[in-house]
Coordinates of C-alpha atoms (C1' of nucleotides) in Angstrom, one line a residue:
Chain S
M1 CA 85.1 -70.5 142.8
L2 CA 81.9 -68.7 142.6
I3 CA 79.7 -69.2 140.1
E4 CA 79.5 -65.7 139.0
Q5 CA 83.3 -65.5 138.8
R6 CA 83.2 -68.6 136.6
L7 CA 80.0 -67.1 134.5
E8 CA 82.7 -63.8 134.1
K9 CA 85.4 -65.8 133.1
I10 CA 83.3 -67.2 130.6
K11 CA 82.2 -64.4 129.2
A12 CA 85.9 -62.5 128.8
I13 CA 86.8 -66.0 127.0
I14 CA 83.9 -65.5 124.3
E15 CA 84.5 -62.1 123.6
V16 CA 87.9 -62.2 123.3
E17 CA 88.4 -65.8 121.2
R18 CA 85.0 -65.0 119.4
S19 CA 83.9 -68.7 120.3
A20 CA 84.9 -71.5 122.7
T21 CA 84.3 -75.2 123.0
M22 CA 82.7 -76.9 125.9
A23 CA 85.8 -78.9 126.1
Y24 CA 88.3 -75.7 126.0
L25 CA 86.0 -74.1 128.7
A26 CA 85.6 -77.0 131.0
E27 CA 89.3 -77.5 130.8
K28 CA 90.2 -74.1 131.6
L29 CA 87.8 -73.7 134.5
K30 CA 88.2 -77.2 135.5
V31 CA 84.5 -78.6 136.1
S32 CA 82.7 -81.0 134.0
K33 CA 81.2 -80.4 130.7
D34 CA 78.0 -80.5 131.8
T35 CA 78.5 -77.7 134.0
I36 CA 79.6 -75.3 131.1
R37 CA 76.8 -76.7 129.2
R38 CA 74.5 -75.4 132.2
D39 CA 76.5 -71.7 132.3
L40 CA 76.0 -71.6 128.6
I41 CA 72.5 -71.8 129.2
K42 CA 72.4 -68.9 131.4
L43 CA 74.3 -66.9 129.4
E44 CA 72.5 -67.6 126.3
D45 CA 69.2 -66.5 128.2
Q46 CA 70.8 -63.1 129.2
N47 CA 72.3 -62.7 125.2
I48 CA 75.2 -62.5 125.8
L49 CA 76.3 -65.3 123.7
R50 CA 74.8 -68.2 121.4
R51 CA 75.2 -71.5 122.0
T52 CA 76.2 -74.0 119.2
H53 CA 77.0 -77.7 118.9
G54 CA 79.9 -78.3 121.2
G55 CA 80.0 -74.7 122.5
A56 CA 79.5 -71.1 122.1
V57 CA 80.1 -68.3 119.8
S58 CA 80.1 -64.4 120.4
L59 CA 77.1 -62.3 119.3
D60 CA 79.4 -60.4 117.3
R61 CA 78.8 -56.9 118.0
E62 CA 82.5 -56.0 117.2
A63 CA 81.7 -57.4 113.5
A64 CA 78.8 -54.4 112.7
I65 CA 80.8 -51.7 114.4
F66 CA 84.3 -52.2 112.7
N67 CA 82.9 -53.7 109.0
Y68 CA 85.4 -56.8 109.1
Q69 CA 84.8 -58.7 105.7
Q70 CA 82.8 -61.5 105.7
R71 CA 85.1 -64.8 105.9
S72 CA 84.1 -68.4 104.9
K73 CA 83.6 -71.2 107.6
K74 CA 86.3 -73.4 106.1
H75 CA 88.8 -70.6 105.8
N76 CA 88.2 -69.3 109.2
Q77 CA 88.6 -72.8 110.8
I78 CA 92.4 -73.1 109.1
K79 CA 93.1 -69.5 110.5
E80 CA 91.9 -70.6 114.0
Q81 CA 94.5 -73.5 113.9
I82 CA 97.3 -71.4 112.6
A83 CA 96.6 -68.6 115.1
Y84 CA 96.7 -71.7 117.6
K85 CA 99.9 -72.9 116.4
T86 CA 101.5 -69.7 116.5
A87 CA 100.6 -68.8 119.8
E88 CA 102.0 -72.0 121.5
L89 CA 105.4 -70.5 119.9
I90 CA 105.3 -67.3 122.0
K91 CA 106.9 -67.3 125.6
N92 CA 105.1 -65.3 128.5
N93 CA 106.6 -62.2 129.5
C94 CA 107.6 -60.9 126.2
S95 CA 107.2 -58.0 123.6
I96 CA 105.8 -58.3 120.1
I97 CA 105.3 -56.1 117.2
F98 CA 102.1 -57.3 115.7
D99 CA 101.5 -56.5 112.1
S100 CA 97.9 -55.7 110.6
S101 CA 96.3 -58.8 109.5
T102 CA 93.0 -60.8 110.0
T103 CA 95.0 -63.6 110.6
V104 CA 97.3 -61.7 113.1
E105 CA 94.4 -60.9 114.7
A106 CA 93.3 -64.4 115.4
V107 CA 96.8 -65.2 116.8
I108 CA 96.2 -62.1 119.4
R109 CA 92.8 -63.6 120.2
K110 CA 94.8 -66.8 121.3
L111 CA 97.4 -64.9 123.3
H112 CA 94.7 -63.4 126.3
N113 CA 96.6 -65.0 129.3
K114 CA 99.9 -64.2 128.7
T115 CA 101.9 -61.0 129.8
I116 CA 102.9 -59.2 126.8
Y117 CA 104.1 -55.8 125.7
A118 CA 102.5 -55.2 122.5
I119 CA 103.4 -52.7 119.8
T120 CA 101.0 -52.5 116.8
N121 CA 100.0 -50.0 114.0
S122 CA 96.4 -51.7 113.8
L123 CA 93.6 -49.8 115.7
T124 CA 91.5 -52.8 115.7
H125 CA 94.3 -54.7 116.9
A126 CA 95.0 -51.9 119.9
I127 CA 91.0 -52.2 121.0
L128 CA 91.3 -56.1 121.3
L129 CA 94.5 -56.0 122.9
A130 CA 93.0 -53.2 125.2
Q131 CA 90.7 -56.0 126.8
F132 CA 93.5 -58.2 128.1
K133 CA 94.1 -57.8 131.9
K134 CA 98.1 -58.7 131.3
T135 CA 98.9 -56.5 128.7
E136 CA 100.5 -53.3 127.9
V137 CA 99.8 -51.6 124.2
A138 CA 102.0 -49.0 122.9
V139 CA 100.3 -47.6 119.1
L140 CA 102.6 -46.4 116.1
P141 CA 101.8 -43.1 115.0
G142 CA 101.1 -42.5 111.2
A143 CA 98.0 -42.0 108.5
L144 CA 95.3 -43.5 109.0
H145 CA 94.4 -46.2 106.1
K146 CA 90.8 -45.4 106.2
E147 CA 89.4 -48.7 105.2
Q148 CA 91.5 -51.1 107.1
L149 CA 92.3 -48.9 110.2
F150 CA 95.8 -49.2 110.2
L151 CA 98.6 -46.8 110.5
Y152 CA 101.6 -46.2 107.7
G153 CA 104.0 -44.1 106.4
S154 CA 107.2 -42.6 107.2
E155 CA 106.4 -41.8 110.5
T156 CA 105.3 -45.1 111.7
V157 CA 108.2 -46.4 110.0
K158 CA 110.7 -44.1 112.1
K159 CA 108.8 -44.7 115.1
I160 CA 109.3 -48.9 114.7
E161 CA 113.0 -48.0 114.9
H162 CA 112.9 -47.1 118.4
Y163 CA 111.9 -50.4 119.3
H164 CA 113.3 -53.9 119.8
T165 CA 111.2 -57.1 120.6
D166 CA 111.3 -60.5 121.4
Y167 CA 109.1 -61.2 118.4
T168 CA 107.5 -59.7 115.4
I169 CA 104.1 -61.5 114.0
L170 CA 103.4 -60.5 110.4
G171 CA 100.5 -61.4 108.3
V172 CA 101.5 -62.8 104.8
F173 CA 100.2 -61.2 101.6
A174 CA 102.4 -63.5 99.7
I175 CA 105.5 -65.4 99.8
S176 CA 107.9 -67.5 97.3
A177 CA 111.7 -68.2 96.7
D178 CA 112.3 -64.9 96.1
G179 CA 110.8 -63.7 99.6
L180 CA 108.2 -61.8 101.0
F181 CA 105.7 -59.5 99.0
I182 CA 102.7 -57.2 99.2
H183 CA 101.0 -55.3 97.1
T184 CA 101.4 -51.6 98.2
E185 CA 104.8 -49.8 99.0
A186 CA 103.1 -48.0 102.2
E187 CA 102.4 -51.3 103.8
G188 CA 105.6 -52.7 102.6
L189 CA 108.0 -50.4 104.3
V190 CA 106.2 -50.7 107.3
K191 CA 106.4 -54.6 107.5
R192 CA 110.0 -54.3 106.4
Q193 CA 110.9 -52.4 109.5
M194 CA 109.0 -54.3 111.8
I195 CA 110.6 -57.1 110.6
E196 CA 114.3 -55.4 111.6
Q197 CA 113.4 -55.0 115.1
G198 CA 112.1 -58.3 116.2
D199 CA 114.6 -60.9 117.6
T200 CA 112.0 -63.9 116.3
V201 CA 110.5 -62.8 113.1
I202 CA 107.0 -65.4 112.8
A203 CA 105.2 -65.1 109.3
V204 CA 101.9 -66.4 109.4
A205 CA 99.8 -67.6 106.2
D206 CA 97.5 -70.0 104.6
H207 CA 98.0 -72.2 101.5
T208 CA 96.7 -69.8 99.2
K209 CA 99.9 -67.5 99.9
L210 CA 102.6 -69.7 99.2
N211 CA 104.6 -69.6 96.4
T212 CA 102.7 -66.3 95.1
T213 CA 104.5 -62.6 94.5
G214 CA 103.3 -59.2 94.7
L215 CA 104.6 -55.8 93.7
F216 CA 106.9 -54.6 96.3
K217 CA 108.9 -57.3 97.9
V218 CA 109.3 -56.7 101.3
C219 CA 112.2 -58.7 102.5
D220 CA 114.0 -62.1 101.5
L221 CA 113.5 -65.5 102.8
N222 CA 116.2 -65.5 105.1
A223 CA 114.7 -62.3 107.0
I224 CA 111.9 -65.2 108.2
D225 CA 112.8 -67.4 111.2
V226 CA 109.6 -69.1 111.5
L227 CA 106.7 -69.7 109.0
I228 CA 103.3 -71.1 110.2
T229 CA 100.9 -72.6 107.7
D230 CA 98.4 -75.4 107.0
Q231 CA 100.1 -77.3 104.2
V232 CA 103.7 -78.4 103.9
P233 CA 104.7 -76.4 100.8
Q234 CA 105.9 -78.1 97.3
Q235 CA 109.2 -79.4 97.5
E236 CA 111.0 -77.1 95.6
F237 CA 109.8 -73.5 97.5
L238 CA 110.3 -76.1 100.8
T239 CA 114.2 -76.6 99.5
S240 CA 114.3 -72.7 99.1
L241 CA 113.1 -72.4 102.7
Q242 CA 115.2 -74.6 104.4
N243 CA 118.2 -73.2 102.6
N244 CA 117.4 -69.5 104.1
N245 CA 116.9 -71.2 107.6
V246 CA 113.3 -71.0 107.7
N247 CA 111.6 -73.2 110.2
I248 CA 108.3 -74.4 109.0
I249 CA 105.7 -75.1 111.2
T250 CA 102.6 -77.0 109.6
L251 CA 99.1 -78.3 111.0
D252 CA 99.8 -81.6 110.9
Chain Q
M1 CA 87.5 -56.2 165.9
L2 CA 83.9 -54.0 165.6
I3 CA 81.4 -55.7 163.5
E4 CA 81.3 -52.1 161.8
Q5 CA 84.7 -52.6 160.9
R6 CA 84.4 -56.3 159.6
L7 CA 81.6 -54.7 157.2
E8 CA 83.5 -51.9 156.0
K9 CA 86.6 -54.5 155.4
I10 CA 84.0 -56.9 153.8
K11 CA 82.8 -54.0 151.5
A12 CA 86.2 -52.5 150.5
I13 CA 87.0 -56.3 149.4
I14 CA 84.2 -56.6 147.3
E15 CA 84.5 -53.3 145.6
V16 CA 88.2 -54.1 145.0
E17 CA 87.8 -57.4 143.9
R18 CA 84.1 -57.0 142.8
S19 CA 83.5 -60.7 144.1
A20 CA 84.2 -62.8 147.1
T21 CA 83.8 -66.6 148.2
M22 CA 82.7 -66.5 151.9
A23 CA 85.6 -69.3 152.4
Y24 CA 88.0 -66.3 151.3
L25 CA 86.0 -63.5 153.6
A26 CA 85.8 -66.2 156.8
E27 CA 89.9 -67.0 156.3
K28 CA 90.9 -63.1 155.9
L29 CA 88.7 -61.8 158.6
K30 CA 89.4 -64.8 161.0
V31 CA 85.4 -65.6 161.7
S32 CA 83.2 -68.4 160.7
K33 CA 81.4 -68.9 157.4
D34 CA 78.1 -68.5 159.3
T35 CA 79.3 -64.9 160.7
I36 CA 80.1 -63.6 157.2
R37 CA 76.8 -65.0 155.8
R38 CA 75.1 -62.8 158.4
D39 CA 77.3 -59.7 157.5
L40 CA 76.5 -60.4 153.4
I41 CA 72.7 -60.7 154.5
K42 CA 72.8 -57.3 156.4
L43 CA 74.9 -55.6 153.5
E44 CA 72.7 -56.9 150.8
D45 CA 69.7 -55.3 153.0
Q46 CA 71.7 -52.2 152.5
N47 CA 71.9 -52.8 148.7
I48 CA 75.6 -52.7 149.0
L49 CA 76.0 -56.1 147.4
R50 CA 74.3 -58.8 146.0
R51 CA 74.5 -62.4 147.6
T52 CA 75.3 -65.4 145.4
H53 CA 75.9 -69.0 146.5
G54 CA 78.8 -69.2 148.2
G55 CA 79.8 -65.3 148.4
A56 CA 78.5 -62.2 147.2
V57 CA 79.5 -59.9 144.2
S58 CA 79.6 -56.3 144.0
L59 CA 76.4 -53.9 142.4
D60 CA 78.9 -51.5 141.0
R61 CA 79.4 -52.1 137.9
E62 CA 75.8 -52.6 137.1
A63 CA 75.3 -49.5 138.9
A64 CA 77.8 -47.6 137.3
I65 CA 76.5 -48.5 133.8
F66 CA 73.1 -47.5 134.8
N67 CA 74.4 -44.1 135.7
Y68 CA 76.5 -43.6 132.9
Q69 CA 73.6 -44.2 130.6
Q70 CA 71.6 -41.9 132.6
R71 CA 74.4 -39.1 132.5
S72 CA 74.9 -38.8 128.5
K73 CA 71.0 -39.3 128.1
K74 CA 70.5 -36.3 130.2
H75 CA 73.6 -34.3 129.0
N76 CA 73.0 -35.8 125.7
Q77 CA 71.1 -32.8 124.0
I78 CA 73.1 -30.2 125.3
K79 CA 76.3 -31.9 124.3
E80 CA 74.6 -31.9 120.8
Q81 CA 74.1 -28.3 120.9
I82 CA 77.1 -27.8 122.0
A83 CA 78.9 -29.8 119.0
Y84 CA 76.8 -28.0 116.5
K85 CA 77.4 -24.5 117.8
T86 CA 81.4 -25.5 117.6
A87 CA 81.1 -27.2 114.3
E88 CA 79.8 -23.8 112.8
L89 CA 83.1 -22.4 113.7
I90 CA 85.2 -24.6 111.8
K91 CA 86.4 -23.4 108.1
N92 CA 86.4 -25.6 105.2
N93 CA 89.9 -27.2 104.3
C94 CA 91.9 -27.3 107.8
S95 CA 93.7 -29.1 110.2
I96 CA 92.2 -30.0 113.9
I97 CA 94.1 -31.8 116.5
F98 CA 91.2 -33.7 118.3
D99 CA 91.3 -34.0 121.9
S100 CA 90.1 -37.4 123.4
S101 CA 86.9 -36.6 124.9
T102 CA 83.0 -37.5 124.4
T103 CA 81.8 -34.0 123.6
V104 CA 84.9 -33.8 121.2
E105 CA 83.5 -36.9 119.7
A106 CA 80.2 -35.2 119.2
V107 CA 81.6 -32.1 117.4
I108 CA 83.2 -34.7 115.1
R109 CA 80.1 -36.7 114.5
K110 CA 78.9 -32.5 112.7
L111 CA 81.9 -31.9 110.7
H112 CA 82.1 -35.1 108.2
N113 CA 81.1 -33.1 105.1
K114 CA 84.0 -30.8 105.6
T115 CA 87.4 -31.4 104.1
I116 CA 89.7 -32.0 107.3
Y117 CA 93.4 -32.9 108.4
A118 CA 92.8 -34.3 111.4
I119 CA 95.2 -35.8 114.3
T120 CA 93.8 -37.4 117.3
N121 CA 95.2 -39.2 120.3
S122 CA 91.9 -41.2 120.3
L123 CA 91.3 -44.7 118.6
T124 CA 87.6 -44.1 118.8
H125 CA 87.8 -40.6 117.4
A126 CA 90.1 -42.2 114.8
I127 CA 87.7 -45.1 113.6
L128 CA 84.9 -42.3 113.3
L129 CA 86.7 -39.9 111.1
A130 CA 88.0 -42.7 109.0
Q131 CA 84.5 -42.7 107.7
F132 CA 84.2 -39.1 106.3
K133 CA 85.4 -39.3 102.8
K134 CA 87.1 -35.8 102.7
T135 CA 89.1 -36.4 105.9
E136 CA 92.9 -37.7 106.4
V137 CA 93.7 -38.8 109.7
A138 CA 96.9 -38.7 111.3
V139 CA 96.8 -41.1 114.8
L140 CA 99.7 -40.1 117.5
P141 CA 101.9 -43.0 118.9
G142 CA 101.9 -43.5 123.0
A143 CA 100.7 -45.8 125.6
L144 CA 97.3 -46.7 125.1
H145 CA 95.0 -46.2 128.0
K146 CA 93.2 -49.4 128.3
E147 CA 89.6 -48.2 129.3
Q148 CA 89.0 -45.1 127.7
L149 CA 91.2 -46.1 124.5
F150 CA 93.5 -42.8 124.2
L151 CA 97.1 -42.6 123.6
Y152 CA 99.4 -40.8 126.0
G153 CA 102.6 -40.6 127.5
S154 CA 106.2 -38.6 126.6
E155 CA 106.0 -40.3 123.0
T156 CA 102.5 -38.7 122.3
V157 CA 103.4 -35.3 123.7
K158 CA 106.6 -35.3 121.5
K159 CA 105.0 -36.3 118.8
I160 CA 102.3 -33.5 118.9
E161 CA 105.1 -30.8 118.7
H162 CA 105.5 -31.8 115.2
Y163 CA 102.4 -30.4 114.0
H164 CA 100.9 -27.2 113.2
T165 CA 97.1 -26.5 113.0
D166 CA 94.5 -24.2 112.6
Y167 CA 92.4 -25.8 115.4
T168 CA 92.8 -27.7 118.6
I169 CA 89.5 -28.7 119.9
L170 CA 89.7 -29.5 123.7
G171 CA 87.1 -31.3 126.0
V172 CA 87.1 -29.7 129.5
F173 CA 87.2 -31.5 132.3
A174 CA 87.0 -28.3 134.7
I175 CA 87.7 -24.9 134.3
S176 CA 88.1 -21.8 136.6
A177 CA 89.5 -18.5 136.7
D178 CA 92.6 -20.0 137.5
G179 CA 92.4 -22.0 134.1
L180 CA 91.9 -25.7 132.8
F181 CA 92.3 -28.6 134.8
I182 CA 92.0 -32.5 134.4
H183 CA 92.3 -35.1 137.2
T184 CA 95.8 -37.0 135.8
E185 CA 98.8 -35.4 134.8
A186 CA 99.1 -37.6 131.7
E187 CA 96.4 -36.8 130.4
G188 CA 96.9 -32.9 131.3
L189 CA 100.6 -33.1 129.5
V190 CA 99.0 -34.2 126.2
K191 CA 96.3 -31.3 126.6
R192 CA 99.0 -28.7 127.5
Q193 CA 101.1 -29.8 124.1
M194 CA 98.0 -29.7 122.1
I195 CA 96.9 -26.3 123.0
E196 CA 100.5 -25.0 122.1
Q197 CA 100.4 -26.5 118.5
G198 CA 97.0 -25.3 117.2
D199 CA 96.1 -21.8 116.0
T200 CA 92.8 -21.2 117.5
V201 CA 92.2 -23.2 120.5
I202 CA 88.2 -24.3 121.2
A203 CA 87.2 -25.6 124.5
V204 CA 84.2 -27.2 124.8
A205 CA 82.1 -27.4 128.0
D206 CA 79.1 -27.9 129.3
H207 CA 78.1 -25.8 132.6
T208 CA 78.7 -28.5 135.1
K209 CA 82.4 -27.9 134.2
L210 CA 82.8 -24.4 134.8
N211 CA 83.9 -22.7 138.0
T212 CA 85.3 -26.4 139.1
T213 CA 88.9 -27.3 139.0
G214 CA 91.0 -30.8 139.2
L215 CA 94.4 -31.8 139.9
F216 CA 96.5 -31.2 137.4
K217 CA 96.5 -27.6 135.7
V218 CA 96.6 -28.0 131.8
C219 CA 96.9 -24.5 130.9
D220 CA 95.8 -20.5 132.2
L221 CA 92.8 -19.2 130.4
N222 CA 94.3 -16.7 128.0
A223 CA 95.9 -20.1 126.3
I224 CA 92.1 -20.7 125.3
D225 CA 90.7 -18.9 122.5
V226 CA 87.1 -19.9 122.5
L227 CA 84.8 -21.6 125.2
I228 CA 81.7 -23.0 123.8
T229 CA 79.1 -24.0 126.4
D230 CA 75.6 -24.3 127.2
Q231 CA 74.9 -21.5 129.9
V232 CA 76.3 -18.0 130.3
P233 CA 78.9 -18.2 133.4
Q234 CA 78.7 -16.6 136.6
Q235 CA 79.9 -13.0 136.3
E236 CA 83.0 -13.2 138.2
F237 CA 84.2 -16.1 136.2
L238 CA 82.8 -14.4 133.0
T239 CA 85.0 -11.1 133.9
S240 CA 87.9 -13.6 134.1
L241 CA 87.0 -15.2 130.8
Q242 CA 86.9 -11.7 129.4
N243 CA 90.3 -10.5 130.6
N244 CA 91.7 -13.4 129.3
N245 CA 90.7 -12.9 125.7
V246 CA 88.5 -16.1 125.6
N247 CA 85.7 -15.8 123.3
I248 CA 82.5 -17.0 124.7
I249 CA 79.8 -18.8 122.9
T250 CA 76.7 -19.9 124.4
L251 CA 73.5 -21.6 123.2
D252 CA 71.1 -19.0 123.5
Chain G
dC1 C1' 78.0 -54.6 191.4
dA2 C1' 74.8 -58.3 190.6
dA3 C1' 70.9 -59.6 187.9
dT4 C1' 68.8 -59.6 183.7
dC5 C1' 68.5 -58.7 179.1
dT6 C1' 70.1 -58.3 174.2
dT7 C1' 73.5 -59.0 170.7
dT8 C1' 76.9 -62.0 168.7
dT9 C1' 79.0 -66.1 167.3
dG10 C1' 79.5 -70.9 166.4
dC11 C1' 77.4 -75.4 165.7
dA12 C1' 74.1 -78.9 164.6
dA13 C1' 69.9 -80.4 162.0
dT14 C1' 67.2 -79.8 157.9
dC15 C1' 66.5 -77.9 153.4
dT16 C1' 68.2 -76.3 149.0
dT17 C1' 71.2 -75.4 145.1
dT18 C1' 75.0 -77.1 142.3
dT19 C1' 77.7 -80.5 140.3
dG20 C1' 79.0 -84.8 138.0
dC21 C1' 77.4 -89.1 136.2
dA22 C1' 74.8 -92.4 133.8
dT23 C1' 71.1 -92.6 130.3
dT24 C1' 68.2 -91.8 126.7
dT25 C1' 67.1 -88.5 123.1
dT26 C1' 68.7 -85.3 119.3
dT27 C1' 72.0 -83.2 115.8
dT28 C1' 76.1 -83.6 112.8
dT29 C1' 78.7 -85.9 110.0
dG30 C1' 80.7 -89.1 106.4
Chain N
dC1 C1' 71.7 -94.3 107.1
dA2 C1' 74.4 -95.2 110.6
dA3 C1' 78.2 -93.8 113.3
dA4 C1' 79.9 -90.4 116.2
dA5 C1' 79.1 -86.2 119.0
dA6 C1' 76.7 -83.6 121.8
dA7 C1' 72.0 -82.1 124.2
dA8 C1' 68.6 -83.4 127.8
dT9 C1' 67.0 -85.9 131.6
dG10 C1' 67.1 -87.8 135.8
dC11 C1' 69.7 -88.8 139.9
dA12 C1' 72.5 -88.7 143.4
dA13 C1' 76.7 -87.0 146.3
dA14 C1' 78.8 -82.5 148.0
dA15 C1' 78.4 -77.9 148.9
dG16 C1' 75.8 -74.0 150.6
dA17 C1' 71.7 -72.0 152.8
dT18 C1' 68.5 -71.6 156.4
dT19 C1' 66.7 -72.5 160.9
dG20 C1' 66.8 -72.9 165.9
dC21 C1' 69.9 -72.9 169.8
dA22 C1' 73.0 -72.7 173.6
dA23 C1' 77.3 -70.1 174.8
dA24 C1' 79.8 -65.9 175.1
dA25 C1' 80.5 -60.7 175.2
dG26 C1' 78.5 -56.9 176.4
dA27 C1' 74.7 -53.5 177.6
dT28 C1' 71.1 -51.9 180.8
dT29 C1' 69.0 -51.5 184.9
dG30 C1' 68.0 -51.8 189.9

DNA sequence: CAATCTTTTGCAATCTTTTGCATTTTTTTG
DNA sequence: CAAAAAAATGCAAAAGATTGCAAAAGATTG
């Protein structure tokens, strides 16, 4: 492989995943960490990324453009790990409905070398997915949520019905023994329909979302096939999940 | 094989694949690496590619970006003025279908203090419109064009039928006495349906688009209500426009 | 048409760049 | 502060570039 080709690949990975460790890049590109380090120095000189201890991060031009909210470093890491676990579950060559959520976005960033037919109501997800060579993207219609840049409303729900996918990946706002919850009906109806259309429904949530509820109930626990989270839930809630045949995956 | 033929083949390969190793080219063209090396030196002298360790990479991405920047700079002022003239026409409190085009984007930027119900198939327009306080945005469904970030396909067309708006604002790829043209059918069908649904159809085009045609005919001139451009068209074309009741607005 | 000249091509010898490893220095983290 | 991880540095092997050369193919010329 040409050096230039390797540099292009590194650029692409950093752009999509926003960061990468040298070990990961070395493994992926089949060269030593030393070589990766030298490559990263070149790319840093070109102002394409910023080197960090053990890897590199993107310069995040997107962040300025899209007004992403700031997230704490610790929280981010958990999210990254949940995303990684989730991506491991996804078979190649499949169709996926992606719910609008920052955790789901982290999952998407891990999927860039899989062949996927993607359906989403999130403009930010759609733009991210558009960078993937092997991915086809369909965007749902609807009214645009002006802050969070997702589509919702009856048009959105109606259109989702036309699809049937291998997976639905949902970001969780609140989940308890009573089911999945969210704070607005508009979003809830969209999520509810997305759940209907996916063969395997995967919910991703950090532990702060566990055992909490919200205004609008999206569905019962038995509608969820897999819950991916960072900590093992409390016994009572865990039993509820097991009784509803929810497959639980934690980070340990 | 003639040397010229071999050089052409190398050019073609580099253009398509953006880079190639000498080993690959030598194998493909059945000559030694030394010969390939000499060929690459020739092509580098002609500024057709850039040689690297072990192969060569294409220049045209860099060149394309440069050209694009040049082009946008040059046309920027004209585009801005066309956009300004167009925005003047738009009444407050109206519904508008926005076609995907950079000139249309310039128009949108002039509309930020008007109350608008906006419909678009462009993700970039949608995100821009989302920043306007008084604007409501609906996004059309469809397959995502991964480079230009607009939605197209039968889903898009079908959905447009459900709307009826005060205006449709179209970016023009080519316009002549024979009508409005574009280079792909997929885009053309979307534009055609957008034209159907707007009470007033406004086409925006700088003078380079006038009196030219393209592969796919979108509509006849009489489907256009207003054409906004920078220079008065040539007499013959002007007469065609007038015969078809196209209102012509120029910068003077 | 034959002798000569030019161009192209592959090969060998030498120089340069790239890469991985070992060692030392620096940074991070508990 | 000390252990661990990562960065920097120097070095040697491998891959590639350059140069010179000679054989083969083609062009030129008398």
